[in-house]
Every structure is written in C-alpha cells, then in structure tokens.
mmCIF file of C-alpha atoms in Angstrom:
data_model
loop_
_atom_site.group_PDB
_atom_site.id
_atom_site.type_symbol
_atom_site.label_atom_id
_atom_site.label_comp_id
_atom_site.label_asym_id
_atom_site.label_seq_id
_atom_site.Cartn_x
_atom_site.Cartn_y
_atom_site.Cartn_z
ATOM 1 C CA MET A 6 -28.021 -78.451 75.467
ATOM 2 C CA ILE A 7 -28.793 -76.152 78.477
ATOM 3 C CA LYS A 8 -27.438 -73.381 76.517
ATOM 4 C CA ARG A 9 -29.591 -73.983 73.568
ATOM 5 C CA SER A 10 -32.529 -73.978 75.979
ATOM 6 C CA VAL A 11 -31.763 -70.863 77.602
ATOM 7 C CA ILE A 12 -31.178 -68.991 73.982
ATOM 8 C CA VAL A 13 -34.349 -70.232 72.868
ATOM 9 C CA SER A 14 -36.171 -69.282 75.895
ATOM 10 C CA VAL A 15 -34.733 -65.583 75.869
ATOM 11 C CA VAL A 16 -35.507 -65.369 72.146
ATOM 12 C CA ALA A 17 -39.041 -66.558 72.943
ATOM 13 C CA LEU A 18 -39.565 -64.022 75.751
ATOM 14 C CA VAL A 19 -38.088 -61.366 73.547
ATOM 15 C CA VAL A 20 -40.364 -62.132 70.584
ATOM 16 C CA ILE A 21 -43.585 -62.154 72.800
ATOM 17 C CA GLN A 22 -43.135 -58.759 73.802
ATOM 18 C CA PHE A 23 -44.279 -57.525 70.559
ATOM 19 C CA PHE A 24 -47.604 -59.155 70.965
ATOM 20 C CA HIS A 25 -50.179 -57.605 73.121
ATOM 21 C CA PRO A 26 -53.966 -57.944 73.569
ATOM 22 C CA ALA A 27 -56.282 -54.723 73.273
ATOM 23 C CA LYS A 28 -56.405 -52.725 76.278
ATOM 24 C CA ASN A 29 -59.528 -52.289 78.310
ATOM 25 C CA GLU A 30 -59.334 -48.511 78.445
ATOM 26 C CA ASN A 31 -62.410 -47.259 76.938
ATOM 27 C CA GLY A 32 -62.605 -44.384 79.218
ATOM 28 C CA VAL A 33 -65.883 -43.102 77.999
ATOM 29 C CA MET A 34 -68.785 -43.509 80.623
ATOM 30 C CA THR A 35 -71.988 -44.203 79.059
ATOM 31 C CA ASP A 36 -75.698 -44.028 79.988
ATOM 32 C CA LYS A 37 -75.145 -47.922 80.608
ATOM 33 C CA ASP A 38 -72.857 -47.430 83.517
ATOM 34 C CA ILE A 39 -74.350 -48.231 86.965
ATOM 35 C CA THR A 40 -73.567 -44.594 88.066
ATOM 36 C CA ARG A 41 -75.493 -43.234 85.504
ATOM 37 C CA ALA A 42 -78.507 -45.737 85.667
ATOM 38 C CA TYR A 43 -78.858 -45.605 89.316
ATOM 39 C CA HIS A 44 -78.261 -43.566 92.552
ATOM 40 C CA VAL A 45 -74.717 -44.499 93.657
ATOM 41 C CA PRO A 46 -73.822 -42.279 96.596
ATOM 42 C CA ASP A 47 -70.204 -40.498 96.153
ATOM 43 C CA ASP A 48 -68.667 -42.656 98.775
ATOM 44 C CA VAL A 49 -69.750 -45.920 97.444
ATOM 45 C CA ARG A 50 -68.623 -44.716 93.780
ATOM 46 C CA LYS A 51 -65.247 -44.150 95.169
ATOM 47 C CA VAL A 52 -64.906 -47.458 96.740
ATOM 48 C CA LEU A 53 -66.190 -49.075 93.311
ATOM 49 C CA ARG A 54 -63.700 -47.324 91.288
ATOM 50 C CA ARG A 55 -60.783 -47.847 93.435
ATOM 51 C CA ALA A 56 -61.636 -51.502 94.009
ATOM 52 C CA CYS A 57 -63.799 -52.915 91.489
ATOM 53 C CA TYR A 58 -63.584 -50.980 88.365
ATOM 54 C CA ASP A 59 -60.116 -52.288 87.071
ATOM 55 C CA CYS A 60 -61.566 -55.774 86.640
ATOM 56 C CA HIS A 61 -65.297 -55.182 86.321
ATOM 57 C CA SER A 62 -65.683 -52.373 83.829
ATOM 58 C CA ASN A 63 -64.656 -51.052 80.745
ATOM 59 C CA SER A 64 -61.921 -48.878 82.084
ATOM 60 C CA THR A 65 -59.127 -50.591 83.606
ATOM 61 C CA VAL A 66 -56.007 -48.622 84.787
ATOM 62 C CA TYR A 67 -53.092 -50.843 84.160
ATOM 63 C CA PRO A 68 -49.970 -50.947 86.207
ATOM 64 C CA TRP A 69 -46.386 -50.790 84.747
ATOM 65 C CA TYR A 70 -45.849 -54.252 84.626
ATOM 66 C CA SER A 71 -48.721 -54.818 82.376
ATOM 67 C CA LYS A 72 -46.489 -54.053 79.337
ATOM 68 C CA ILE A 73 -44.453 -57.118 80.111
ATOM 69 C CA GLN A 74 -45.609 -60.506 78.434
ATOM 70 C CA PRO A 75 -46.783 -63.053 79.487
ATOM 71 C CA VAL A 76 -48.040 -60.812 82.090
ATOM 72 C CA ASP A 77 -50.336 -58.779 79.985
ATOM 73 C CA TRP A 78 -52.032 -61.852 78.418
ATOM 74 C CA TRP A 79 -52.526 -62.875 82.042
ATOM 75 C CA LEU A 80 -53.999 -59.273 83.143
ATOM 76 C CA ASN A 81 -56.218 -59.408 80.001
ATOM 77 C CA ASP A 82 -57.782 -62.674 80.507
ATOM 78 C CA HIS A 83 -58.342 -61.716 84.318
ATOM 79 C CA VAL A 84 -60.053 -58.680 83.264
ATOM 80 C CA LYS A 85 -62.139 -60.369 80.637
ATOM 81 C CA GLU A 86 -63.314 -62.963 83.341
ATOM 82 C CA GLY A 87 -64.002 -60.294 85.701
ATOM 83 C CA LYS A 88 -66.246 -58.437 82.934
ATOM 84 C CA ARG A 89 -67.852 -61.558 82.360
ATOM 85 C CA HIS A 90 -69.147 -62.093 85.559
ATOM 86 C CA LEU A 91 -70.240 -58.367 86.192
ATOM 87 C CA ASN A 92 -69.649 -55.384 84.030
ATOM 88 C CA PHE A 93 -70.531 -51.693 86.075
ATOM 89 C CA SER A 94 -70.016 -50.219 82.525
ATOM 90 C CA GLU A 95 -72.586 -52.001 80.874
ATOM 91 C CA PHE A 96 -74.918 -52.845 83.933
ATOM 92 C CA ASP A 97 -77.987 -51.100 82.653
ATOM 93 C CA THR A 98 -77.957 -53.503 79.609
ATOM 94 C CA TYR A 99 -78.634 -56.434 82.107
ATOM 95 C CA SER A 100 -82.252 -57.553 82.527
ATOM 96 C CA VAL A 101 -83.808 -56.251 85.712
ATOM 97 C CA LYS A 102 -83.793 -59.777 87.051
ATOM 98 C CA ARG A 103 -79.953 -60.273 86.444
ATOM 99 C CA LYS A 104 -79.442 -56.654 87.861
ATOM 100 C CA ALA A 105 -80.996 -57.647 91.331
ATOM 101 C CA LYS A 106 -79.005 -60.795 91.267
ATOM 102 C CA LYS A 107 -75.771 -59.177 90.335
ATOM 103 C CA LEU A 108 -76.253 -56.806 93.183
ATOM 104 C CA THR A 109 -76.830 -59.540 95.717
ATOM 105 C CA GLU A 110 -73.844 -61.270 94.463
ATOM 106 C CA VAL A 111 -71.737 -58.106 94.915
ATOM 107 C CA ALA A 112 -73.039 -58.012 98.790
ATOM 108 C CA GLY A 113 -72.220 -61.720 99.212
ATOM 109 C CA THR A 114 -68.889 -61.604 97.644
ATOM 110 C CA ILE A 115 -67.860 -58.535 99.679
ATOM 111 C CA THR A 116 -69.355 -60.198 102.892
ATOM 112 C CA ASP A 117 -67.524 -63.394 102.295
ATOM 113 C CA ASN A 118 -64.266 -61.698 101.746
ATOM 114 C CA GLU A 119 -63.909 -63.076 98.153
ATOM 115 C CA MET A 120 -63.709 -59.631 96.574
ATOM 116 C CA PRO A 121 -61.577 -57.960 95.880
ATOM 117 C CA LEU A 122 -59.572 -60.866 95.029
ATOM 118 C CA SER A 123 -56.408 -61.383 97.231
ATOM 119 C CA SER A 124 -54.368 -61.756 93.955
ATOM 120 C CA TYR A 125 -55.253 -58.089 92.898
ATOM 121 C CA THR A 126 -55.020 -56.683 96.643
ATOM 122 C CA VAL A 127 -51.418 -57.969 97.009
ATOM 123 C CA VAL A 128 -50.438 -55.359 94.426
ATOM 124 C CA HIS A 129 -53.168 -52.887 95.002
ATOM 125 C CA LYS A 130 -53.259 -52.363 98.703
ATOM 126 C CA ASP A 131 -55.499 -49.368 98.063
ATOM 127 C CA ALA A 132 -58.178 -51.773 96.925
ATOM 128 C CA ILE A 133 -58.158 -53.589 100.239
ATOM 129 C CA LEU A 134 -61.359 -52.608 101.793
ATOM 130 C CA THR A 135 -61.911 -51.475 105.640
ATOM 131 C CA ASP A 136 -64.935 -52.935 107.578
ATOM 132 C CA ALA A 137 -66.681 -49.589 107.011
ATOM 133 C CA GLU A 138 -65.986 -49.565 103.326
ATOM 134 C CA LYS A 139 -67.543 -53.071 103.140
ATOM 135 C CA THR A 140 -70.551 -52.232 105.329
ATOM 136 C CA LEU A 141 -71.080 -49.041 103.197
ATOM 137 C CA VAL A 142 -71.217 -51.014 99.790
ATOM 138 C CA VAL A 143 -73.047 -54.026 101.068
ATOM 139 C CA ASN A 144 -75.715 -52.113 102.411
ATOM 140 C CA TRP A 145 -76.076 -49.913 99.160
ATOM 141 C CA ALA A 146 -75.937 -53.000 96.997
ATOM 142 C CA ARG A 147 -78.615 -54.657 99.017
ATOM 143 C CA GLY A 148 -80.712 -51.593 99.017
ATOM 144 C CA LEU A 149 -80.326 -51.181 95.159
ATOM 145 C CA ALA A 150 -81.082 -54.959 94.660
ATOM 146 C CA ALA A 151 -84.284 -54.566 96.761
ATOM 147 C CA GLN A 152 -85.226 -51.460 94.767
ATOM 148 C CA VAL A 153 -84.561 -53.452 91.275
ATOM 149 C CA ALA A 154 -86.457 -56.648 92.311
ATOM 150 C CA ASP A 155 -89.711 -54.343 93.560
ATOM 151 C CA THR A 156 -89.483 -53.492 89.840
ATOM 152 C CA VAL A 157 -89.736 -57.089 88.604
ATOM 153 C CA LYS A 158 -92.566 -57.287 91.068
ATOM 154 C CA LYS A 159 -94.390 -54.505 89.373
ATOM 155 C CA LEU A 160 -94.123 -56.007 86.107
#
C-alpha cells in the first residue's frame, strides 16, 4: 500500500512538471509605469526594482526554482496577489485618489517592516532594505502622495 502511494505521488509530481502558468515577464515599460508618470529619483528607482518590482510590476525576474512545480504555481499566485494590491507598471491607470492611497500604503508597509515580505527576503537577500533605504523610499512615497493628494484638492 505504501509502495503504491509513493509511486502515485512520484508520477503526479512528474506529470505536474508539464503544467506551468503564464510568466509575468512583460519587460516592456509603458507610460503607465510609475517611473514614467512621476519623478522617481534614481536611488529610489533602484530600490523599487530590487525589492518591489518582482511582485508589484509586470516584470518579474524568476529564480531557477520557479521551473519546479508546485513552486511555480505558488510563485504565480504570490505575484498575482502582489499586483492586485499594487502594480507599479500600471500605476498611472489608477485614479488620483487611489494613487495617493497606494503611496501612503507603500510608506506605511515599509515603516512597519511589512514589506518586502520576509518570505521573499529569505531567498532574495538583496531585497532587504537598509534603514537608509527605508527612509529614502518612505520619504519619497509620502512626498509624492502629498503631491498627488494636492491634485485631488485642486479638482
């Protein structure tokens, strides 16, 4: 009975290797990207790309283990969830009110050490933000949120 269960499990693991979700690898930066729609200083842009864009843009850089199922499905769900909350590649499609809210949330999640997720930084050590990087991104996000909110007030 155990032998049969092991065989069935191995066969199932082999079969699922042939089924992969579509990759989040657009690679084309459109005018809707936050870095095209708003001023993003180079140092902030580098931090966003290194620590945020894999889950919060249309351009994920996949690690080698993403080719293994069921890890690929888990990563795909994780990226979809991240983009559902915030997608820097589509940022300029958001309403002005939503943009201000999302930027405020960026500052809050970084301040509260909620982002980047620890499950991500365990493998992506370069995504761990220094205190200086946190301050840099938080100050930029708060400043841009205020600028965007002023636009709402003028409307």
